[in-house]
mmCIF file of C-alpha atoms in Angstrom:
data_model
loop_
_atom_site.group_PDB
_atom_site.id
_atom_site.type_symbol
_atom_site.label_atom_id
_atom_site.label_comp_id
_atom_site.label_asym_id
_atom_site.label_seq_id
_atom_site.Cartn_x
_atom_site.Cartn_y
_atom_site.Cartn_z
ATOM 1 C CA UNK A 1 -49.717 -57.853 -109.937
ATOM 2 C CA UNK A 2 -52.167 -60.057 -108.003
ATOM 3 C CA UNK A 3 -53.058 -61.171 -104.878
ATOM 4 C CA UNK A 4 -49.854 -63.681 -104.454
ATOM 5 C CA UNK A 5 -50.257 -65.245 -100.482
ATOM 6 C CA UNK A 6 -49.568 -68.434 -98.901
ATOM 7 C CA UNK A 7 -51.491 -70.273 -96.348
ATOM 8 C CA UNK A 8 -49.380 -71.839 -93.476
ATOM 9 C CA UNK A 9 -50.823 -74.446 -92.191
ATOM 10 C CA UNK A 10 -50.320 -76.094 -88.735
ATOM 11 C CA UNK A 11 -47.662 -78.797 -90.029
ATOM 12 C CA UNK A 12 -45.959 -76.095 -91.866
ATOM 13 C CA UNK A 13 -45.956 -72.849 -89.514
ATOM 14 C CA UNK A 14 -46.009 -74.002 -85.862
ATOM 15 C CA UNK A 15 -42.835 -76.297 -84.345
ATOM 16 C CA UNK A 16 -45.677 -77.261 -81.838
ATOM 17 C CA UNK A 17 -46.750 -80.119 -84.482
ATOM 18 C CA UNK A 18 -43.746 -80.617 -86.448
ATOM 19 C CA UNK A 19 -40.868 -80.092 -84.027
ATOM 20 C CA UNK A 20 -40.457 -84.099 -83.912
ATOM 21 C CA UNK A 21 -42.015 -85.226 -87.137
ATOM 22 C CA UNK A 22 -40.717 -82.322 -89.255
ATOM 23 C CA UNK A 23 -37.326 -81.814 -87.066
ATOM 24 C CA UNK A 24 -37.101 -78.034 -86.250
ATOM 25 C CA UNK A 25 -33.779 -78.291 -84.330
ATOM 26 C CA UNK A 26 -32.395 -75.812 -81.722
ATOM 27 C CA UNK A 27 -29.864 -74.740 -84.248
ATOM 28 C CA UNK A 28 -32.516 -73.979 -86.620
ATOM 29 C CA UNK A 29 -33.338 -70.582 -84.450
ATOM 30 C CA UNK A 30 -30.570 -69.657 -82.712
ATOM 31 C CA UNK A 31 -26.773 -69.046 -82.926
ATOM 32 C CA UNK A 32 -23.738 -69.023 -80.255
ATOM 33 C CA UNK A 33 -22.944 -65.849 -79.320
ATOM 34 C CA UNK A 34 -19.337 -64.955 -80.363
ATOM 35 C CA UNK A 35 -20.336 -66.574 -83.943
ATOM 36 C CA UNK A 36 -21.256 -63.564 -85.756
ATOM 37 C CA UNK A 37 -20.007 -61.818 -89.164
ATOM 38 C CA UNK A 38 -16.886 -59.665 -88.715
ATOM 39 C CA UNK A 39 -15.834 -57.214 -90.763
ATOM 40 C CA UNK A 40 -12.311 -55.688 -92.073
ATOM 41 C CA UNK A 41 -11.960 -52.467 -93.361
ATOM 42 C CA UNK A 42 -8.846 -50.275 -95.068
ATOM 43 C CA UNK A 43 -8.513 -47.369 -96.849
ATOM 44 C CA UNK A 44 -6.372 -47.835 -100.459
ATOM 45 C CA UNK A 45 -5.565 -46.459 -103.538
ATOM 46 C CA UNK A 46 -7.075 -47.561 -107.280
ATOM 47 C CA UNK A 47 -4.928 -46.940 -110.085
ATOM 48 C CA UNK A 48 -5.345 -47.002 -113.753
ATOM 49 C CA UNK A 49 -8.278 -44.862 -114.153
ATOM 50 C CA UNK A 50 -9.956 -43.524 -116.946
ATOM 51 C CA UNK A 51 -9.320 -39.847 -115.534
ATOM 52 C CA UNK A 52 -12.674 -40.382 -113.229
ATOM 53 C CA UNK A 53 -10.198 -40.080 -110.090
ATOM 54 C CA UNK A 54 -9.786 -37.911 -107.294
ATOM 55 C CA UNK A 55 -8.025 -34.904 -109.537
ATOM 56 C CA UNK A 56 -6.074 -32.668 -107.351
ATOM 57 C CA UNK A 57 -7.764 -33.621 -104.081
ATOM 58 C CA UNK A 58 -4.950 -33.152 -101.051
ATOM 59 C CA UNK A 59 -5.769 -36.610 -99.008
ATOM 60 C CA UNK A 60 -4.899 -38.899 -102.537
ATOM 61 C CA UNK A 61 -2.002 -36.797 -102.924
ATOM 62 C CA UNK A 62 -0.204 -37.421 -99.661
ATOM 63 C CA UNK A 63 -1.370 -40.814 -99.555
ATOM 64 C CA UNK A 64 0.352 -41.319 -103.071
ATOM 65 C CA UNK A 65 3.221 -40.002 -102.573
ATOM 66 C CA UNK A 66 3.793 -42.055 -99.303
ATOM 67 C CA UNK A 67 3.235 -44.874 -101.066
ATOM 68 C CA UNK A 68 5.723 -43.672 -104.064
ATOM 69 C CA UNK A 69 8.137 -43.187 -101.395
ATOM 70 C CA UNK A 70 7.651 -46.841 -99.419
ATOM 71 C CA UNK A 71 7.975 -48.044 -102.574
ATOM 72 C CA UNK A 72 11.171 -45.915 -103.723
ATOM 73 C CA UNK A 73 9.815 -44.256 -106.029
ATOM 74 C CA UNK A 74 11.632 -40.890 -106.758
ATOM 75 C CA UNK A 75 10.129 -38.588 -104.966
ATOM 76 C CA UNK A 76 11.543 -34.591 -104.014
ATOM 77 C CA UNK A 77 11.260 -33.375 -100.688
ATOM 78 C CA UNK A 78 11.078 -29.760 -99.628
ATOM 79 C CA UNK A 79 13.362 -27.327 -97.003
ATOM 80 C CA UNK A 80 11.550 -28.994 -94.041
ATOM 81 C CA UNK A 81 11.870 -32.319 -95.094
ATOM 82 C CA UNK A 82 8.244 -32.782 -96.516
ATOM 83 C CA UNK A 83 6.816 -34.547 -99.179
ATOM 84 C CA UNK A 84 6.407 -32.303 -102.335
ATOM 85 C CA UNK A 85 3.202 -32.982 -103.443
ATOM 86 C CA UNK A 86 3.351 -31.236 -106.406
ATOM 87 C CA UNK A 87 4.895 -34.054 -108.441
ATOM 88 C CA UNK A 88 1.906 -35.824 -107.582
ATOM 89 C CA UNK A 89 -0.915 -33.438 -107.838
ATOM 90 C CA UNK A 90 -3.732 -33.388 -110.261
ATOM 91 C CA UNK A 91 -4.177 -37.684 -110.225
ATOM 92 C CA UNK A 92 -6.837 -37.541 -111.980
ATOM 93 C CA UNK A 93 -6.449 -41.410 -112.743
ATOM 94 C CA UNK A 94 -6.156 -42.550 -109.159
ATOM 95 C CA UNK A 95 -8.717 -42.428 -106.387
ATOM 96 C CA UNK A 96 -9.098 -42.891 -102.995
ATOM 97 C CA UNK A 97 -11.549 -45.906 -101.740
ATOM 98 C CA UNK A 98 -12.260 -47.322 -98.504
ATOM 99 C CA UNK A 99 -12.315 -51.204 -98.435
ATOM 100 C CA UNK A 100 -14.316 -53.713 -96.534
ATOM 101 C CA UNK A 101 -14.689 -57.563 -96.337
ATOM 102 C CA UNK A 102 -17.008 -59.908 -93.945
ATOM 103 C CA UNK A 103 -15.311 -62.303 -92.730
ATOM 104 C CA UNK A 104 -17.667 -65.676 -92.237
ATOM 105 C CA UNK A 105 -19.156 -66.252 -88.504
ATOM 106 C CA UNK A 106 -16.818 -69.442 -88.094
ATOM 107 C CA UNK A 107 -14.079 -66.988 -88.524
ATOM 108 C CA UNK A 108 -10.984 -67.334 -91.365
ATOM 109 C CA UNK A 109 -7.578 -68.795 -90.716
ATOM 110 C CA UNK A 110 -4.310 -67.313 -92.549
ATOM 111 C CA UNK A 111 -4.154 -68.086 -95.880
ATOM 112 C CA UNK A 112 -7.805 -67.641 -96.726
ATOM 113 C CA UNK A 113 -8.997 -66.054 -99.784
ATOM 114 C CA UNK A 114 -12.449 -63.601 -99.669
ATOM 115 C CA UNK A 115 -13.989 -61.133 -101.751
ATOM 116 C CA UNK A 116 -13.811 -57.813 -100.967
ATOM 117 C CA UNK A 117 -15.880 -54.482 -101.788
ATOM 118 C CA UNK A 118 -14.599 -51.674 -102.825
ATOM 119 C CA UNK A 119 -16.542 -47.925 -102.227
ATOM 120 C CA UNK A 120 -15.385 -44.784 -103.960
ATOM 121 C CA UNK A 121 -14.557 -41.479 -101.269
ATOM 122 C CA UNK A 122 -14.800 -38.927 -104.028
ATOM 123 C CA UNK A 123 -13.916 -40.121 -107.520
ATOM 124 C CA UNK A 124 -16.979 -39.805 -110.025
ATOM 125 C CA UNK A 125 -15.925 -43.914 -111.524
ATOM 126 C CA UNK A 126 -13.827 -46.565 -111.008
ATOM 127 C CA UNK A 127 -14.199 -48.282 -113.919
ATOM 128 C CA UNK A 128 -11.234 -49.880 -115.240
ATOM 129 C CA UNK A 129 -9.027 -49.114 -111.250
ATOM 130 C CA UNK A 130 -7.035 -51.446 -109.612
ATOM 131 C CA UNK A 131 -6.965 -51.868 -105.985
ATOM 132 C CA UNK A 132 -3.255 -51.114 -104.799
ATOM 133 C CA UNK A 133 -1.848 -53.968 -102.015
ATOM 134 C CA UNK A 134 -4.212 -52.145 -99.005
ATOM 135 C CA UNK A 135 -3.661 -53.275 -95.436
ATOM 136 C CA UNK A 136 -7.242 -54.436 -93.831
ATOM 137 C CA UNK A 137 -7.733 -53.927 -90.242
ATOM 138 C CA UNK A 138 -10.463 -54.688 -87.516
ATOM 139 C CA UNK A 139 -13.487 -53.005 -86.902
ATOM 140 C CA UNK A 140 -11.962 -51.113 -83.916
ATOM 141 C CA UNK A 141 -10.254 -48.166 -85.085
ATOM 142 C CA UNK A 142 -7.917 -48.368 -81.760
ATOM 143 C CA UNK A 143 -6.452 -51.759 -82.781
ATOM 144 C CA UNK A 144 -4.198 -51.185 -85.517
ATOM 145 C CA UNK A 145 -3.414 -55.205 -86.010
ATOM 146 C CA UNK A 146 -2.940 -56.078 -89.738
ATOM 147 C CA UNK A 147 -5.538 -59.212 -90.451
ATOM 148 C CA UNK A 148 -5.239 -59.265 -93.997
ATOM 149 C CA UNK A 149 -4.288 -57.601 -97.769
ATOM 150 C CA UNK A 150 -6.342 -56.407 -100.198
ATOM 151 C CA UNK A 151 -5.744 -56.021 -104.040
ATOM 152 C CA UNK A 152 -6.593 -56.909 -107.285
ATOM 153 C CA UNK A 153 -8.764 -55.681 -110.966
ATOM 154 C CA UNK A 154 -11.825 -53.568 -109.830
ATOM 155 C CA UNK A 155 -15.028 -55.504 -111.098
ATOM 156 C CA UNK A 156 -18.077 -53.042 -111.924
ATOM 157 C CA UNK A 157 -22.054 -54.326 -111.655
ATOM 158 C CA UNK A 158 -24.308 -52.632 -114.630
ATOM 159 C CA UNK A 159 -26.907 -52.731 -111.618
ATOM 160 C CA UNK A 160 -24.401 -50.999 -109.598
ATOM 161 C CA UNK A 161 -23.045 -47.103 -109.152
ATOM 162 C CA UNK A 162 -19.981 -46.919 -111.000
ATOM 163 C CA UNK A 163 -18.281 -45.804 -107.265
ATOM 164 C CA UNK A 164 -18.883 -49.093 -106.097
ATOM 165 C CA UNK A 165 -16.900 -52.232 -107.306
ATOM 166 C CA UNK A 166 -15.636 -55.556 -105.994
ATOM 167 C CA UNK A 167 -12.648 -57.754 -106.030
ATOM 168 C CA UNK A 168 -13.237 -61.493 -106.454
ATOM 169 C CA UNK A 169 -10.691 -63.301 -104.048
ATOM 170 C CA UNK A 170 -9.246 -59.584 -103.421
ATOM 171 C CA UNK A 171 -8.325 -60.301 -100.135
ATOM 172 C CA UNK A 172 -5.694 -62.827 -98.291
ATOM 173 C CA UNK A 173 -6.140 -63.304 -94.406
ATOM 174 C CA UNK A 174 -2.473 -62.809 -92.442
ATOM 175 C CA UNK A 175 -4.106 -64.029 -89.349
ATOM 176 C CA UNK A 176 -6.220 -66.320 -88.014
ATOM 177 C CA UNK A 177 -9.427 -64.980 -86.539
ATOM 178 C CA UNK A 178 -11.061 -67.154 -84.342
ATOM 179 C CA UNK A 179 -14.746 -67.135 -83.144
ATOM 180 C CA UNK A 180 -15.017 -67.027 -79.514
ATOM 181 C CA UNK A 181 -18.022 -68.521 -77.929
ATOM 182 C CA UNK A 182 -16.987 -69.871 -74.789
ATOM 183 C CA UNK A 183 -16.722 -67.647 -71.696
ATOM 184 C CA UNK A 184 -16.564 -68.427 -68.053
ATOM 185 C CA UNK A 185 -17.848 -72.629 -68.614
ATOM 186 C CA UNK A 186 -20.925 -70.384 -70.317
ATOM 187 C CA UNK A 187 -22.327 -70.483 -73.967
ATOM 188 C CA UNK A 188 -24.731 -67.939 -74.851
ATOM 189 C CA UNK A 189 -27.706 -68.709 -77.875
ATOM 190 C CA UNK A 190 -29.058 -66.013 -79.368
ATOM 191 C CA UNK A 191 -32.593 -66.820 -79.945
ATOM 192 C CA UNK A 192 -33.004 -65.640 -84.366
ATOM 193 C CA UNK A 193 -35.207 -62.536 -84.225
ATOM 194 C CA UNK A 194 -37.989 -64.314 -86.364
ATOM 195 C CA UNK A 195 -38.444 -66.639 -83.238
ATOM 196 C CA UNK A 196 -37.890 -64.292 -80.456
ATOM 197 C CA UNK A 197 -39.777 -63.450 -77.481
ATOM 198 C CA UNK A 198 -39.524 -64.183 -73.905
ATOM 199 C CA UNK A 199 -42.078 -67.845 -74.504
ATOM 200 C CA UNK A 200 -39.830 -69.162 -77.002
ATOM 201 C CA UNK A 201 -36.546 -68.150 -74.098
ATOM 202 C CA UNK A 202 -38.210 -70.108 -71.531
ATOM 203 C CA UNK A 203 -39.167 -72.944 -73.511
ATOM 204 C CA UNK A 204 -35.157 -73.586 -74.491
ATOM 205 C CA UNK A 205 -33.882 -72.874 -71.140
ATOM 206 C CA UNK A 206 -37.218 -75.490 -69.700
ATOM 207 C CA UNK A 207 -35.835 -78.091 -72.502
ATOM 208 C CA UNK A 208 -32.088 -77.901 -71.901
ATOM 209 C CA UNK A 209 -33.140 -78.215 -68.278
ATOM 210 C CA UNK A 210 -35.196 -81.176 -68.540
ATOM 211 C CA UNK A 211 -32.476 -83.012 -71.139
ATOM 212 C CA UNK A 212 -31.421 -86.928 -70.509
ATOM 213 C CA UNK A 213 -29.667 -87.070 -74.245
ATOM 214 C CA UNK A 214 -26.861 -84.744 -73.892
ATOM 215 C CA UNK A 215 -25.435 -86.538 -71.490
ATOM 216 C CA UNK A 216 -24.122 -89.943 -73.035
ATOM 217 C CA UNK A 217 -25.593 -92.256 -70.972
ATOM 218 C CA UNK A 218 -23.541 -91.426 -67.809
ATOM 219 C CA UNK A 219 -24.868 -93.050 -65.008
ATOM 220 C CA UNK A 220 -23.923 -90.140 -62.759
ATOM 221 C CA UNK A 221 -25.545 -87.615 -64.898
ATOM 222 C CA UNK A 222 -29.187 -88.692 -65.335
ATOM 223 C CA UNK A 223 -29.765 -85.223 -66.117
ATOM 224 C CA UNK A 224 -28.315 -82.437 -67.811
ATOM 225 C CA UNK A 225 -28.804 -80.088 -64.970
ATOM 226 C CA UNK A 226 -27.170 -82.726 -62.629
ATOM 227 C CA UNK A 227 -30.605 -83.424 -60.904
ATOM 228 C CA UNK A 228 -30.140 -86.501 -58.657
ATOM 229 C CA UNK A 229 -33.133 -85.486 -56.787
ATOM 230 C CA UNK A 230 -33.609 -85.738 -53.001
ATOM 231 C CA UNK A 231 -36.384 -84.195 -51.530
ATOM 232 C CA UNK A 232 -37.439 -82.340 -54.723
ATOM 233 C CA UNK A 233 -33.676 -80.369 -54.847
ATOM 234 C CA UNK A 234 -31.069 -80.837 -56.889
ATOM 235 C CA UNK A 235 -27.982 -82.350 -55.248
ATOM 236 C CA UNK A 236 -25.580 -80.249 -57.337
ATOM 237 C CA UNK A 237 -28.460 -77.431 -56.662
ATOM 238 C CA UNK A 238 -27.840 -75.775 -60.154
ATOM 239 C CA UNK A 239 -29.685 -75.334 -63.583
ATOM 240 C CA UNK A 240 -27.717 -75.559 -66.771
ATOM 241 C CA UNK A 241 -29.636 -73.547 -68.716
ATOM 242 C CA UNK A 242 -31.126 -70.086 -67.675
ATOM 243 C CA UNK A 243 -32.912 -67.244 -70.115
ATOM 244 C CA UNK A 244 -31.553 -63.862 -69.495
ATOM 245 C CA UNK A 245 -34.185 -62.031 -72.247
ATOM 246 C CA UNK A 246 -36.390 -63.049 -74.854
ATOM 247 C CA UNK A 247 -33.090 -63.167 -77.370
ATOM 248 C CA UNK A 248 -30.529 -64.728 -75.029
ATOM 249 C CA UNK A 249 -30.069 -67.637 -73.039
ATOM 250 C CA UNK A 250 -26.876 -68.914 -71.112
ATOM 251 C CA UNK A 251 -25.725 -72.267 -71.089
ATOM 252 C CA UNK A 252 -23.025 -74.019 -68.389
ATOM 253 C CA UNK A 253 -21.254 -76.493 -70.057
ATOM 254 C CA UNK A 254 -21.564 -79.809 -67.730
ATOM 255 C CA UNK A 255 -18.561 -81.160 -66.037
ATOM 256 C CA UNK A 256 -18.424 -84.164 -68.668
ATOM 257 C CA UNK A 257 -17.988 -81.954 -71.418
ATOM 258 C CA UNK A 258 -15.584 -79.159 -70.022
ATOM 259 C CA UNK A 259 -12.585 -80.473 -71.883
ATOM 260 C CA UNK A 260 -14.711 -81.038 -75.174
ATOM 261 C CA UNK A 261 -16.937 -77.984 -75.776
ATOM 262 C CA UNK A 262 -17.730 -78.757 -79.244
ATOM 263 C CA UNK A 263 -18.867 -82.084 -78.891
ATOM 264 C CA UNK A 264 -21.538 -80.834 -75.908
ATOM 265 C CA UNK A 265 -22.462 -77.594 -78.628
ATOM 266 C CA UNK A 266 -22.715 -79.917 -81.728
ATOM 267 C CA UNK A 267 -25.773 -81.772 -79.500
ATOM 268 C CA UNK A 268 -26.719 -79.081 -78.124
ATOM 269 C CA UNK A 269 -28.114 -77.648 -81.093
ATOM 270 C CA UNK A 270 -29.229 -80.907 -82.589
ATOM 271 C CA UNK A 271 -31.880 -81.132 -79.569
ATOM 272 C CA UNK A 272 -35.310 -80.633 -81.280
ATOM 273 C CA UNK A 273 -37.425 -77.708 -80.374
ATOM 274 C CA UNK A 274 -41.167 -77.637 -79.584
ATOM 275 C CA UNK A 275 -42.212 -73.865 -80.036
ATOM 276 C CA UNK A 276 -45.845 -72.486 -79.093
ATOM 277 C CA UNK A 277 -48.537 -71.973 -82.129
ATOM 278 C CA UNK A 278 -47.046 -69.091 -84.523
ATOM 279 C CA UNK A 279 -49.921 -68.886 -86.920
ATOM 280 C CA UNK A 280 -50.643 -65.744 -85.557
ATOM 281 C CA UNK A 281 -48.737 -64.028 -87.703
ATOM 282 C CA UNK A 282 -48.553 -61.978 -91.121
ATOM 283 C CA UNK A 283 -44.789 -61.568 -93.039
ATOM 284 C CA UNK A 284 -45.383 -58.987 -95.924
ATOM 285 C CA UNK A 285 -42.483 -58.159 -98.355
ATOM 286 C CA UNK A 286 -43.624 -54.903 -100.387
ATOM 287 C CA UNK A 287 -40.890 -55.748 -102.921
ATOM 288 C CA UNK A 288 -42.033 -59.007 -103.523
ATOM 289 C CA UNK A 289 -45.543 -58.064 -103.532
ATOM 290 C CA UNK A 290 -45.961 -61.614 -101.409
ATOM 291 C CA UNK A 291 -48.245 -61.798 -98.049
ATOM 292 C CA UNK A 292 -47.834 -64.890 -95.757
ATOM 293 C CA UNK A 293 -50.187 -65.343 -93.291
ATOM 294 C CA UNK A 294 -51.021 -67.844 -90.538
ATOM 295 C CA UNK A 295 -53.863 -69.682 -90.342
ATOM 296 C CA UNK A 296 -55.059 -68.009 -86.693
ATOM 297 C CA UNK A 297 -54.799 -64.822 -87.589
ATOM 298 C CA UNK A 298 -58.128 -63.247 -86.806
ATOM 299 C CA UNK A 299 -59.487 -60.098 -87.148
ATOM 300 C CA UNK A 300 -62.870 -58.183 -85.768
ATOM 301 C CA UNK A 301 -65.919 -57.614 -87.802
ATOM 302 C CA UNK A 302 -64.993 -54.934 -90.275
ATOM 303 C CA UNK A 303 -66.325 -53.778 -93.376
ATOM 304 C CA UNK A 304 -64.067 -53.157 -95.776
ATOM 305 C CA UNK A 305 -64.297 -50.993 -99.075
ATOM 306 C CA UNK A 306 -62.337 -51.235 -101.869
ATOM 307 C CA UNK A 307 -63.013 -48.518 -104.745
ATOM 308 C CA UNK A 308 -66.168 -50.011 -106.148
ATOM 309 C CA UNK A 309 -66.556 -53.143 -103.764
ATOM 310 C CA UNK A 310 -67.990 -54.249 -100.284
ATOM 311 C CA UNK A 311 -66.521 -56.741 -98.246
ATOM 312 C CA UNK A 312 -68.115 -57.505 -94.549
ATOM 313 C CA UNK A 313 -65.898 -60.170 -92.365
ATOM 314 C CA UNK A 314 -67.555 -61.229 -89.322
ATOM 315 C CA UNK A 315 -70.954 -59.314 -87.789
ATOM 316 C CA UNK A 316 -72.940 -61.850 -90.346
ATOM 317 C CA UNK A 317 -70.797 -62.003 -93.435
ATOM 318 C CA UNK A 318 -70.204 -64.525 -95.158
ATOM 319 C CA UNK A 319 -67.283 -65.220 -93.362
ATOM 320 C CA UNK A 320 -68.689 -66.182 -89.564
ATOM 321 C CA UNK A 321 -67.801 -69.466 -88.127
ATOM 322 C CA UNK A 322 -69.554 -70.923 -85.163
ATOM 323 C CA UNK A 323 -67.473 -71.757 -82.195
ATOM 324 C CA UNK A 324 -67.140 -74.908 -80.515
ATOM 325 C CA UNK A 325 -69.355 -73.172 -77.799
ATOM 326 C CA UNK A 326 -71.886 -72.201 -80.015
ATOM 327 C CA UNK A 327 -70.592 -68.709 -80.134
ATOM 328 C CA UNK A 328 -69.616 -66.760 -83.237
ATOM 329 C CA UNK A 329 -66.139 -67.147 -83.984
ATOM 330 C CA UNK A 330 -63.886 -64.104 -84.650
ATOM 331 C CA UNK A 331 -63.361 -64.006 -88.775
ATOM 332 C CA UNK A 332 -60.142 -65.190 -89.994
ATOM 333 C CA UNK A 333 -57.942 -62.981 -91.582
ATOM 334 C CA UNK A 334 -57.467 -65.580 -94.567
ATOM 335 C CA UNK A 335 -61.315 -65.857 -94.919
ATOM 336 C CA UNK A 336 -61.023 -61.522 -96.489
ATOM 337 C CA UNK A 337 -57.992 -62.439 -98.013
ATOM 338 C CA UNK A 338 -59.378 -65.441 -100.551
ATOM 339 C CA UNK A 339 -62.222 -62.945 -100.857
ATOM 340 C CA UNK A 340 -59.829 -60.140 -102.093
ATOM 341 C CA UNK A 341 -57.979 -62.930 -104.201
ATOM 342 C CA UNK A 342 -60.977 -63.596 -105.700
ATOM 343 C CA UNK A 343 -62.035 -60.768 -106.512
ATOM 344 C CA UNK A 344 -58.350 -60.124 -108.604
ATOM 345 C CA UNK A 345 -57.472 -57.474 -105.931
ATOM 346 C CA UNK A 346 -54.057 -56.683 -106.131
ATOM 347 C CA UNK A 347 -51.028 -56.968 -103.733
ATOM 348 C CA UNK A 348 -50.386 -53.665 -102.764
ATOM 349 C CA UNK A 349 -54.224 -52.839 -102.133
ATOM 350 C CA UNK A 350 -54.230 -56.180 -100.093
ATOM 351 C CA UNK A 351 -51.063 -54.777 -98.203
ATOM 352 C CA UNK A 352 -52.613 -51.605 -97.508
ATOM 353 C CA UNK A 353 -56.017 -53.048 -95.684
ATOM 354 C CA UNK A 354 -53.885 -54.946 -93.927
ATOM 355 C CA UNK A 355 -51.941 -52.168 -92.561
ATOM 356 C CA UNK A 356 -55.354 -50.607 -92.212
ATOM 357 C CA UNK A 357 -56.677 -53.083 -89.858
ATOM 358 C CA UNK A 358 -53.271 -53.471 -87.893
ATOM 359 C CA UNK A 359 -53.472 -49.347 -87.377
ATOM 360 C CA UNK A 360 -57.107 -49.982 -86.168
ATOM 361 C CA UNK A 361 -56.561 -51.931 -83.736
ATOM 362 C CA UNK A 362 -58.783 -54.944 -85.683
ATOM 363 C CA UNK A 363 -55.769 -57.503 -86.390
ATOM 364 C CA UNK A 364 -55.079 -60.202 -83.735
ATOM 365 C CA UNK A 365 -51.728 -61.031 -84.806
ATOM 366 C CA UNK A 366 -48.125 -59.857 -85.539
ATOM 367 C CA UNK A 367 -47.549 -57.899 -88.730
ATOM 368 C CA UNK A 368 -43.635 -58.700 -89.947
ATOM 369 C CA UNK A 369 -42.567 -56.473 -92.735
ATOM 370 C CA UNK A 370 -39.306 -57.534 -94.862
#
């Protein structure tokens, strides 16, 4: 595999020069608080396998029979009053599984149909199983609420261990489940990781603050932070908008929009976003055997070996550009990389100077691995 690596340049990588043109949005990188994927969870019983269950194990036992019995099934009791296991031991063609679905970050309203996945605790397949109707709860193991049922045909992956399955449509919400994102008159966004860092915080909270748009032409509301000015203060003496950390920042909802949240979030997020330069940066995904990296990502004069070659960047190489102010400019990481390319260098030896200068201390950027 060979050098594979794109070039960002300024139009593409930075929302600095394409935040109007190109229409990076606020949505684009963040998300309300409160909208996040949820997950359900149960523990059930497959049936119906190919003697690849559970065996004699105790757990599968009781939990059979209990269900034998809810289901009035014949089932002998002993002097105390107790479940007699025995006419259920050795089950070797049922299993115990634990069951889990994600419910979407918008939430899922009764009625809904979603896959679910399906995990083996100790049976060696469950090839051929069928999930028996399993009661899903929340993630909190102190809330004992029913939110949905589970059950259906087990459906195997070849590229998948034969304890793992799914259940297409396995799973039928009971409840609604709501996304809450609204606290106190307060949003919160949650700044995407890819974008975060404590510039990017104060640039949304400095253009929420400065905002005319949101506002629908309200005479009274020039501003979304209420700022009929007099004397350089605010009259209403507030801020709508205020970053708490490099990933968060809280949002009042303005009086105009207190009885219609979603109409004030839907604009909200449709603001655009001007972000500072990010070509400073190098994503790498190993798996992919693919290297990004930004156009400004610069790097000290180094001379690099590779087996049988010599590559010198900067300290007059080939690659030395002359600043504006006559000075040498620092090499650009890109510069070594279309050398390497050139040269048929492959990915993973590519990958590994790069780690090699980020170790050294000779990268001027941000190395992202995926």
């Amino acid at each position: 595999m060979f050098i594979r690596f794109i070039l960002f340049t300024a139009v593409l990588l930075t929302a600095a020069s394409s935040a109007m043109a190109g229409g990076m949005k606020l949505g684009d990188l963040c998300r309300l608080k409160g909208q996040e994927t949820n997950t359900l969870q149960g523990l059930g019983l497959v049936v119906g396998l190919r003697g690849t269950g559970d065996g004699d194990s105790a757990p599968t036992s009781r939990a059979l029979a209990r269900m034998m019995q809810l289901m009035g099934g014949p089932m002998s009791v002993d002097s105390v009053g107790n479940l007699n296991l025995t006419d259920v031991e050795d089950a070797k063609n049922v299993a115990m599984v634990f069951v889990t679905a994600k419910l979407p970050p918008v939430g899922a309203q009764q009625g809904d149909v979603l896959d679910v996945s399906v995990n083996a605790i100790s049976a060696k397949s469950l090839d051929g199983g069928y999930l028996m109707l399993t009661p899903m709860l929340g993630p909190r193991a102190d809330n004992p609420t029913v939110y949905a049922m589970a059950q259906g045909r087990l459906s195997l992956s070849p590229d998948a261990p034969a304890t793992t399955a799914t259940i297409q449509g396995g799973m039928k919400m009971e409840a609604n489940v709501r996304a809450s994102y609204v606290k106190d008159s307060k949003i919160t966004l949650v700044i995407d990781r890819d974008f975060a860092d404590f510039n990017t915080a104060q640039r949304i909270e400095d253009e929420i603050n400065s905002l005319t748009s949101l506002t629908m032409g309200n005479p009274e509301h020039s501003r979304l932070a209420g700022a009929s000015r007099r004397g350089g203060s605010s009259t209403y003496g507030e801020t709508h908008a205020q970053a708490i950390d490099q990933l968060h920042v809280e949002v009042m909802i303005p009086a105009i929009y207190k009885e219609n949240p979603i109409k004030f979030i839907s604009f909200l997020l449709d603001i655009p976003i001007q972000l500072a330069n990010r070509g400073k940066r190098v994503v790498i995904n190993e798996a992919a055997g693919v290297v990004v990296i930004g156009d400004d990502v610069e790097i000290a004069p180094v001379l690099v070996t590779h087996r049988n070659l010599r590559i010198e960047a900067g300290g007059g190489g080939g690659f030395v550009e002359v600043g504006p102010d006559g000075t040498p400019a620092a090499a650009k990481l890109k510069s070594l990389a279309d050398a390497l390319g050139a040269l048929d260098v492959p990915t993973e030896d590519l990958i590994a100077i790069i780690k090699t200068l980020k170790a050294k201390g000779d990268l001027y950027g941000e190395v992202i691995f995926r």
